[in-house]
PDB file of C-alpha atoms and ligand atoms in Angstrom:
ATOM      1  CA  MET R   1       0.000   0.000   0.000  1.00 96.00           C
ATOM      2  CA  ARG R   2       1.196   3.465  -0.827  1.00 97.00           C
ATOM      3  CA  LEU R   3       0.687   6.540   1.326  1.00 98.00           C
ATOM      4  CA  LEU R   4       1.078  10.286   0.951  1.00 98.00           C
ATOM      5  CA  LEU R   5       2.504  11.890   4.079  1.00 98.00           C
ATOM      6  CA  VAL R   6       1.902  15.639   4.313  1.00 98.00           C
ATOM      7  CA  GLU R   7       3.679  17.368   7.195  1.00 98.00           C
ATOM      8  CA  ASP R   8       5.768  20.537   7.136  1.00 97.00           C
ATOM      9  CA  GLU R   9       7.702  19.907  10.340  1.00 97.00           C
ATOM     10  CA  PRO R  10      10.853  18.039   9.149  1.00 97.00           C
ATOM     11  CA  THR R  11      11.603  16.116  12.365  1.00 97.00           C
ATOM     12  CA  LEU R  12       8.055  14.868  12.797  1.00 96.00           C
ATOM     13  CA  ARG R  13       7.827  14.031   9.092  1.00 98.00           C
ATOM     14  CA  ALA R  14      11.022  11.964   9.261  1.00 98.00           C
ATOM     15  CA  GLN R  15       9.723  10.097  12.329  1.00 98.00           C
ATOM     16  CA  LEU R  16       6.392   9.390  10.709  1.00 98.00           C
ATOM     17  CA  ARG R  17       8.009   8.294   7.451  1.00 98.00           C
ATOM     18  CA  ALA R  18      10.279   5.874   9.304  1.00 98.00           C
ATOM     19  CA  GLY R  19       7.340   4.419  11.252  1.00 98.00           C
ATOM     20  CA  LEU R  20       5.173   4.053   8.164  1.00 98.00           C
ATOM     21  CA  GLN R  21       7.961   2.485   6.130  1.00 96.00           C
ATOM     22  CA  ALA R  22       8.751   0.083   8.974  1.00 96.00           C
ATOM     23  CA  ALA R  23       5.090  -0.962   8.829  1.00 95.00           C
ATOM     24  CA  GLY R  24       5.553  -1.841   5.144  1.00 94.00           C
ATOM     25  CA  TYR R  25       4.060   1.213   3.431  1.00 97.00           C
ATOM     26  CA  ALA R  26       5.549   2.872   0.376  1.00 96.00           C
ATOM     27  CA  VAL R  27       5.619   6.562   1.359  1.00 97.00           C
ATOM     28  CA  ASP R  28       5.667   9.764  -0.700  1.00 97.00           C
ATOM     29  CA  GLU R  29       6.110  13.034   1.169  1.00 97.00           C
ATOM     30  CA  ALA R  30       4.998  16.635   0.798  1.00 98.00           C
ATOM     31  CA  GLY R  31       6.064  19.537   2.995  1.00 98.00           C
ATOM     32  CA  ASP R  32       3.532  22.116   1.811  1.00 98.00           C
ATOM     33  CA  GLY R  33      -0.069  22.265   0.673  1.00 98.00           C
ATOM     34  CA  ARG R  34       0.565  22.906  -3.004  1.00 98.00           C
ATOM     35  CA  GLU R  35       2.857  19.931  -3.440  1.00 98.00           C
ATOM     36  CA  ALA R  36       0.373  17.828  -1.456  1.00 98.00           C
ATOM     37  CA  GLN R  37      -2.519  18.827  -3.677  1.00 98.00           C
ATOM     38  CA  PHE R  38      -0.506  18.117  -6.826  1.00 98.00           C
ATOM     39  CA  LEU R  39       0.597  14.666  -5.651  1.00 98.00           C
ATOM     40  CA  GLY R  40      -2.913  13.745  -4.466  1.00 97.00           C
ATOM     41  CA  ASP R  41      -4.297  14.797  -7.844  1.00 97.00           C
ATOM     42  CA  THR R  42      -1.764  12.936  -9.940  1.00 95.00           C
ATOM     43  CA  GLU R  43      -0.572   9.862  -8.039  1.00 95.00           C
ATOM     44  CA  ALA R  44      -2.309   6.726  -6.751  1.00 94.00           C
ATOM     45  CA  TYR R  45      -2.502   6.530  -2.958  1.00 97.00           C
ATOM     46  CA  ASP R  46      -4.238   4.097  -0.658  1.00 97.00           C
ATOM     47  CA  ALA R  47      -4.459   6.752   2.076  1.00 98.00           C
ATOM     48  CA  VAL R  48      -3.194  10.223   3.005  1.00 98.00           C
ATOM     49  CA  VAL R  49      -1.895  11.506   6.344  1.00 98.00           C
ATOM     50  CA  LEU R  50      -2.589  15.235   6.164  1.00 98.00           C
ATOM     51  CA  ASP R  51      -1.380  17.848   8.630  1.00 97.00           C
ATOM     52  CA  LEU R  52      -3.725  20.856   8.617  1.00 96.00           C
ATOM     53  CA  GLY R  53      -1.255  23.653   9.394  1.00 95.00           C
ATOM     54  CA  LEU R  54       0.824  23.847   6.192  1.00 96.00           C
ATOM     55  CA  PRO R  55       2.711  26.549   4.266  1.00 97.00           C
ATOM     56  CA  LEU R  56       1.482  27.828   0.856  1.00 98.00           C
ATOM     57  CA  LEU R  57      -1.916  26.155   1.101  1.00 97.00           C
ATOM     58  CA  ASP R  58      -3.502  24.938   4.356  1.00 96.00           C
ATOM     59  CA  GLY R  59      -4.509  21.306   4.770  1.00 97.00           C
ATOM     60  CA  LEU R  60      -8.228  22.042   4.919  1.00 97.00           C
ATOM     61  CA  SER R  61      -8.096  23.773   1.513  1.00 97.00           C
ATOM     62  CA  VAL R  62      -6.098  20.875   0.066  1.00 98.00           C
ATOM     63  CA  LEU R  63      -8.730  18.446   1.305  1.00 98.00           C
ATOM     64  CA  LYS R  64     -11.608  20.552  -0.037  1.00 98.00           C
ATOM     65  CA  ARG R  65      -9.954  20.781  -3.453  1.00 98.00           C
ATOM     66  CA  TRP R  66      -9.481  17.009  -3.583  1.00 98.00           C
ATOM     67  CA  ARG R  67     -13.099  16.367  -2.636  1.00 98.00           C
ATOM     68  CA  ASP R  68     -14.394  19.040  -5.040  1.00 97.00           C
ATOM     69  CA  GLY R  69     -12.343  17.347  -7.743  1.00 96.00           C
ATOM     70  CA  GLY R  70     -13.938  13.978  -6.967  1.00 96.00           C
ATOM     71  CA  ARG R  71     -10.880  12.457  -5.301  1.00 96.00           C
ATOM     72  CA  ALA R  72     -12.254   9.842  -2.914  1.00 95.00           C
ATOM     73  CA  LEU R  73      -8.987   8.640  -1.372  1.00 95.00           C
ATOM     74  CA  PRO R  74      -9.065   8.022   2.411  1.00 98.00           C
ATOM     75  CA  VAL R  75      -7.656  10.995   4.339  1.00 98.00           C
ATOM     76  CA  LEU R  76      -6.608  11.085   7.976  1.00 98.00           C
ATOM     77  CA  ILE R  77      -5.984  14.608   9.283  1.00 98.00           C
ATOM     78  CA  LEU R  78      -3.550  15.596  12.012  1.00 96.00           C
ATOM     79  CA  THR R  79      -4.987  18.314  14.243  1.00 92.00           C
ATOM     80  CA  ALA R  80      -3.640  20.503  17.021  1.00 85.00           C
ATOM     81  CA  ARG R  81      -4.422  19.640  20.618  1.00 78.00           C
ATOM     82  CA  ASP R  82      -7.510  21.237  22.184  1.00 79.00           C
ATOM     83  CA  ASN R  83      -8.842  22.453  18.884  1.00 85.00           C
ATOM     84  CA  TRP R  84     -12.209  20.735  18.521  1.00 90.00           C
ATOM     85  CA  SER R  85     -13.403  23.153  15.833  1.00 92.00           C
ATOM     86  CA  GLU R  86     -10.522  22.065  13.582  1.00 92.00           C
ATOM     87  CA  LYS R  87     -11.689  18.455  13.834  1.00 92.00           C
ATOM     88  CA  VAL R  88     -15.246  19.420  12.948  1.00 94.00           C
ATOM     89  CA  ALA R  89     -14.079  21.532   9.988  1.00 95.00           C
ATOM     90  CA  GLY R  90     -11.802  18.707   8.833  1.00 96.00           C
ATOM     91  CA  ILE R  91     -14.476  16.028   8.954  1.00 95.00           C
ATOM     92  CA  ASP R  92     -16.967  18.345   7.267  1.00 96.00           C
ATOM     93  CA  ALA R  93     -14.395  19.017   4.540  1.00 96.00           C
ATOM     94  CA  GLY R  94     -14.223  15.299   3.792  1.00 97.00           C
ATOM     95  CA  ALA R  95     -11.676  13.807   6.201  1.00 98.00           C
ATOM     96  CA  ASP R  96     -12.305  10.160   7.073  1.00 97.00           C
ATOM     97  CA  ASP R  97     -10.541  10.186  10.414  1.00 97.00           C
ATOM     98  CA  TYR R  98      -8.342  12.392  12.575  1.00 96.00           C
ATOM     99  CA  LEU R  99      -5.581  12.184  15.158  1.00 96.00           C
ATOM    100  CA  THR R 100      -4.673  14.864  17.659  1.00 95.00           C
ATOM    101  CA  LYS R 101      -0.987  15.681  18.087  1.00 93.00           C
ATOM    102  CA  PRO R 102       0.892  14.252  19.890  1.00 94.00           C
ATOM    103  CA  PHE R 103      -0.107  10.664  19.151  1.00 96.00           C
ATOM    104  CA  HIS R 104       1.379   7.195  19.262  1.00 97.00           C
ATOM    105  CA  MET R 105       2.619   5.621  16.035  1.00 97.00           C
ATOM    106  CA  GLU R 106       0.639   2.459  16.882  1.00 97.00           C
ATOM    107  CA  GLU R 107      -2.590   4.438  16.878  1.00 98.00           C
ATOM    108  CA  LEU R 108      -1.802   6.037  13.533  1.00 98.00           C
ATOM    109  CA  LEU R 109      -1.021   2.607  12.052  1.00 98.00           C
ATOM    110  CA  ALA R 110      -4.238   1.070  13.427  1.00 97.00           C
ATOM    111  CA  ARG R 111      -6.336   3.947  12.065  1.00 98.00           C
ATOM    112  CA  LEU R 112      -4.671   3.684   8.649  1.00 98.00           C
ATOM    113  CA  ARG R 113      -5.294  -0.065   8.505  1.00 97.00           C
ATOM    114  CA  GLY R 114      -8.954   0.626   9.298  1.00 97.00           C
ATOM    115  CA  LEU R 115      -9.255   3.358   6.661  1.00 97.00           C
ATOM    116  CA  ILE R 116      -7.628   1.263   3.949  1.00 97.00           C
ATOM    117  CA  ARG R 117      -9.762  -1.752   4.865  1.00 95.00           C
ATOM    118  CA  ARG R 118     -13.020   0.170   4.784  1.00 95.00           C
ATOM    119  CA  ALA R 119     -12.122   1.950   1.549  1.00 95.00           C
ATOM    120  CA  ALA R 120     -11.779  -1.535   0.029  1.00 93.00           C
ATOM    121  CA  GLY R 121     -15.133  -2.591   1.500  1.00 92.00           C
ATOM    122  CA  GLN R 122     -13.544  -4.935   4.047  1.00 92.00           C
ATOM    123  CA  ALA R 123     -14.876  -4.820   7.609  1.00 91.00           C
ATOM    124  CA  SER R 124     -12.758  -7.528   9.229  1.00 94.00           C
ATOM    125  CA  PRO R 125      -9.044  -7.062  10.007  1.00 95.00           C
ATOM    126  CA  VAL R 126      -8.507 -10.654   8.868  1.00 97.00           C
ATOM    127  CA  LEU R 127      -8.876 -10.974   5.100  1.00 96.00           C
ATOM    128  CA  ARG R 128      -9.817 -14.403   3.730  1.00 94.00           C
ATOM    129  CA  CYS R 129      -9.857 -16.035   0.335  1.00 94.00           C
ATOM    130  CA  GLY R 130     -10.512 -19.763   0.220  1.00 92.00           C
ATOM    131  CA  ASP R 131      -8.410 -21.281   2.994  1.00 92.00           C
ATOM    132  CA  VAL R 132      -5.880 -18.429   2.899  1.00 95.00           C
ATOM    133  CA  ALA R 133      -6.127 -15.826   5.670  1.00 96.00           C
ATOM    134  CA  LEU R 134      -4.146 -12.611   6.015  1.00 97.00           C
ATOM    135  CA  ASP R 135      -4.171 -10.797   9.349  1.00 97.00           C
ATOM    136  CA  THR R 136      -3.600  -7.112   8.593  1.00 96.00           C
ATOM    137  CA  ARG R 137      -2.695  -6.416  12.251  1.00 95.00           C
ATOM    138  CA  SER R 138       0.082  -8.956  12.668  1.00 95.00           C
ATOM    139  CA  GLY R 139       1.072  -9.308   9.017  1.00 95.00           C
ATOM    140  CA  ARG R 140       0.679 -13.101   9.304  1.00 97.00           C
ATOM    141  CA  VAL R 141      -0.568 -15.249   6.483  1.00 98.00           C
ATOM    142  CA  THR R 142      -1.936 -18.761   6.946  1.00 97.00           C
ATOM    143  CA  ARG R 143      -3.049 -21.453   4.542  1.00 96.00           C
ATOM    144  CA  GLY R 144      -5.434 -23.993   6.064  1.00 94.00           C
ATOM    145  CA  GLY R 145      -4.372 -22.666   9.475  1.00 95.00           C
ATOM    146  CA  GLN R 146      -0.672 -23.271   8.755  1.00 97.00           C
ATOM    147  CA  ALA R 147       1.686 -20.271   8.689  1.00 97.00           C
ATOM    148  CA  VAL R 148       3.006 -19.258   5.257  1.00 97.00           C
ATOM    149  CA  ALA R 149       6.419 -17.565   5.269  1.00 97.00           C
ATOM    150  CA  LEU R 150       6.429 -14.629   2.851  1.00 97.00           C
ATOM    151  CA  THR R 151       9.060 -12.020   2.096  1.00 95.00           C
ATOM    152  CA  SER R 152       7.988  -8.415   2.643  1.00 93.00           C
ATOM    153  CA  HIS R 153       7.482  -7.910  -1.115  1.00 92.00           C
ATOM    154  CA  GLU R 154       5.369 -11.040  -1.409  1.00 95.00           C
ATOM    155  CA  TYR R 155       3.319  -9.950   1.586  1.00 96.00           C
ATOM    156  CA  LYS R 156       2.686  -6.465   0.193  1.00 95.00           C
ATOM    157  CA  LEU R 157       1.532  -7.915  -3.092  1.00 96.00           C
ATOM    158  CA  LEU R 158      -0.807 -10.433  -1.453  1.00 97.00           C
ATOM    159  CA  ASP R 159      -2.095  -7.744   0.952  1.00 97.00           C
ATOM    160  CA  TYR R 160      -3.076  -5.525  -1.966  1.00 97.00           C
ATOM    161  CA  LEU R 161      -4.818  -8.384  -3.792  1.00 96.00           C
ATOM    162  CA  MET R 162      -6.571  -9.639  -0.632  1.00 96.00           C
ATOM    163  CA  HIS R 163      -8.119  -6.185  -0.176  1.00 96.00           C
ATOM    164  CA  ARG R 164      -9.694  -6.590  -3.646  1.00 94.00           C
ATOM    165  CA  PRO R 165     -10.924 -10.176  -4.027  1.00 89.00           C
ATOM    166  CA  GLY R 166     -12.510 -10.872  -7.388  1.00 90.00           C
ATOM    167  CA  ALA R 167     -11.260  -7.629  -8.953  1.00 94.00           C
ATOM    168  CA  VAL R 168      -8.860  -7.582 -11.892  1.00 97.00           C
ATOM    169  CA  VAL R 169      -5.712  -5.734 -10.855  1.00 97.00           C
ATOM    170  CA  SER R 170      -3.271  -4.715 -13.559  1.00 95.00           C
ATOM    171  CA  ARG R 171       0.494  -4.897 -13.239  1.00 92.00           C
ATOM    172  CA  GLY R 172       0.591  -1.126 -13.598  1.00 91.00           C
ATOM    173  CA  GLU R 173      -1.807  -0.662 -10.693  1.00 94.00           C
ATOM    174  CA  LEU R 174       0.260  -3.017  -8.534  1.00 94.00           C
ATOM    175  CA  THR R 175       3.446  -1.155  -9.426  1.00 92.00           C
ATOM    176  CA  GLU R 176       1.824   2.181  -8.529  1.00 92.00           C
ATOM    177  CA  HIS R 177       0.506   0.969  -5.187  1.00 94.00           C
ATOM    178  CA  LEU R 178       3.507  -1.023  -4.025  1.00 92.00           C
ATOM    179  CA  TYR R 179       6.314   1.453  -4.743  1.00 90.00           C
ATOM    180  CA  ALA R 180       6.982   5.049  -3.737  1.00 87.00           C
ATOM    181  CA  GLN R 181       7.476   7.770  -6.353  1.00 83.00           C
ATOM    182  CA  ASP R 182      11.270   7.770  -6.116  1.00 77.00           C
ATOM    183  CA  PHE R 183      11.501   4.007  -6.547  1.00 76.00           C
ATOM    184  CA  ASP R 184      12.930   2.683  -9.807  1.00 74.00           C
ATOM    185  CA  ARG R 185       9.781   0.941 -11.016  1.00 73.00           C
ATOM    186  CA  ASP R 186       9.740  -1.977 -13.346  1.00 73.00           C
ATOM    187  CA  SER R 187       6.454  -3.788 -13.809  1.00 67.00           C
ATOM    188  CA  ASN R 188       8.324  -6.961 -14.826  1.00 77.00           C
ATOM    189  CA  THR R 189       9.354  -7.424 -11.195  1.00 85.00           C
ATOM    190  CA  ILE R 190       5.655  -7.780 -10.324  1.00 90.00           C
ATOM    191  CA  GLU R 191       5.531 -10.878 -12.526  1.00 91.00           C
ATOM    192  CA  VAL R 192       8.482 -12.335 -10.669  1.00 92.00           C
ATOM    193  CA  PHE R 193       6.838 -11.734  -7.280  1.00 93.00           C
ATOM    194  CA  VAL R 194       3.522 -13.167  -8.446  1.00 95.00           C
ATOM    195  CA  GLY R 195       5.392 -16.278  -9.592  1.00 96.00           C
ATOM    196  CA  ARG R 196       7.051 -16.696  -6.196  1.00 96.00           C
ATOM    197  CA  LEU R 197       3.807 -16.043  -4.337  1.00 96.00           C
ATOM    198  CA  ARG R 198       1.946 -18.658  -6.378  1.00 96.00           C
ATOM    199  CA  LYS R 199       4.400 -21.359  -5.311  1.00 96.00           C
ATOM    200  CA  LYS R 200       3.503 -20.700  -1.664  1.00 96.00           C
ATOM    201  CA  LEU R 201      -0.272 -20.468  -2.089  1.00 95.00           C
ATOM    202  CA  PRO R 202      -3.002 -22.863  -3.274  1.00 92.00           C
ATOM    203  CA  PRO R 203      -2.946 -23.388  -7.051  1.00 91.00           C
ATOM    204  CA  GLY R 204      -5.472 -21.143  -8.814  1.00 91.00           C
ATOM    205  CA  LEU R 205      -5.685 -18.539  -6.046  1.00 94.00           C
ATOM    206  CA  ILE R 206      -4.015 -15.869  -8.163  1.00 96.00           C
ATOM    207  CA  GLU R 207      -5.478 -16.059 -11.647  1.00 95.00           C
ATOM    208  CA  THR R 208      -3.948 -14.404 -14.683  1.00 95.00           C
ATOM    209  CA  VAL R 209      -6.521 -12.469 -16.703  1.00 95.00           C
ATOM    210  CA  ARG R 210      -4.960 -12.308 -20.147  1.00 93.00           C
ATOM    211  CA  GLY R 211      -3.957  -8.840 -21.227  1.00 91.00           C
ATOM    212  CA  ARG R 212      -5.453  -7.262 -18.106  1.00 94.00           C
ATOM    213  CA  GLY R 213      -3.687  -8.444 -14.970  1.00 95.00           C
ATOM    214  CA  TYR R 214      -4.383 -10.657 -11.985  1.00 97.00           C
ATOM    215  CA  ARG R 215      -7.419 -11.658 -10.017  1.00 96.00           C
ATOM    216  CA  LEU R 216      -7.653 -13.263  -6.627  1.00 94.00           C
ATOM    217  CA  ALA R 217     -10.238 -16.023  -6.631  1.00 89.00           C
ATOM    218  CA  ALA R 218     -11.072 -18.812  -4.208  1.00 75.00           C
ATOM    219  CA  PRO R 219      -9.963 -21.927  -6.077  1.00 66.00           C
ATOM    220  CA  VAL R 220     -12.685 -24.462  -6.796  1.00 61.00           C
ATOM    221  CA  SER R 221     -11.706 -27.986  -5.774  1.00 53.00           C
ATOM    222  CA  PRO R 222     -11.642 -30.426  -8.717  1.00 48.00           C
TER     223      PRO R 222
HETATM  224 CA1  LIG V   1       2.139  21.904  10.516  1.00 70.83          CA
END
């Protein structure tokens, strides 16, 4: 999953980036409102962490512009302590959730997992397809109750697909959502990871849809 982190305070931004990356997210950053708006308009994000007090263009205006432009991406706003009116304005402007500074990284991560899950129409933190289960909290994957050891790349790929069972996901979409902007992207690597993942999962779980991409489907027993 790929996130946009918008925070003008460099120390806090670096801390948040490190925490988000450690949790497996690909992270793009913006330090002002204009850059944030541009990135949110042009790149594919699974969620945005948006500070409200920003130079050039404030966070609330950025959010309003995204929503006016039909951008539905999940947005979590960071608000100042003891400023209830900011929370109300933020939610009314289209924010999906908020956190008051200072906050614990664990809480931010839990809220992001929830936002991403709900945006994909998933209510449970444990995603299932056939006898494969992926626990978004622990990052554990099981097959028939038995643990499956995945590399972080394999996990990220499966996580993205498990959030969208039955949907056709192109290689381009996977590349966009699994790598940050500054990453040297090559959609051929996706094929390699899909190949490795298939060897560890039930046959038929990840279907190839010719010319379009991949689809996660519960395999039908012969
Ligand atoms: Ca700020």
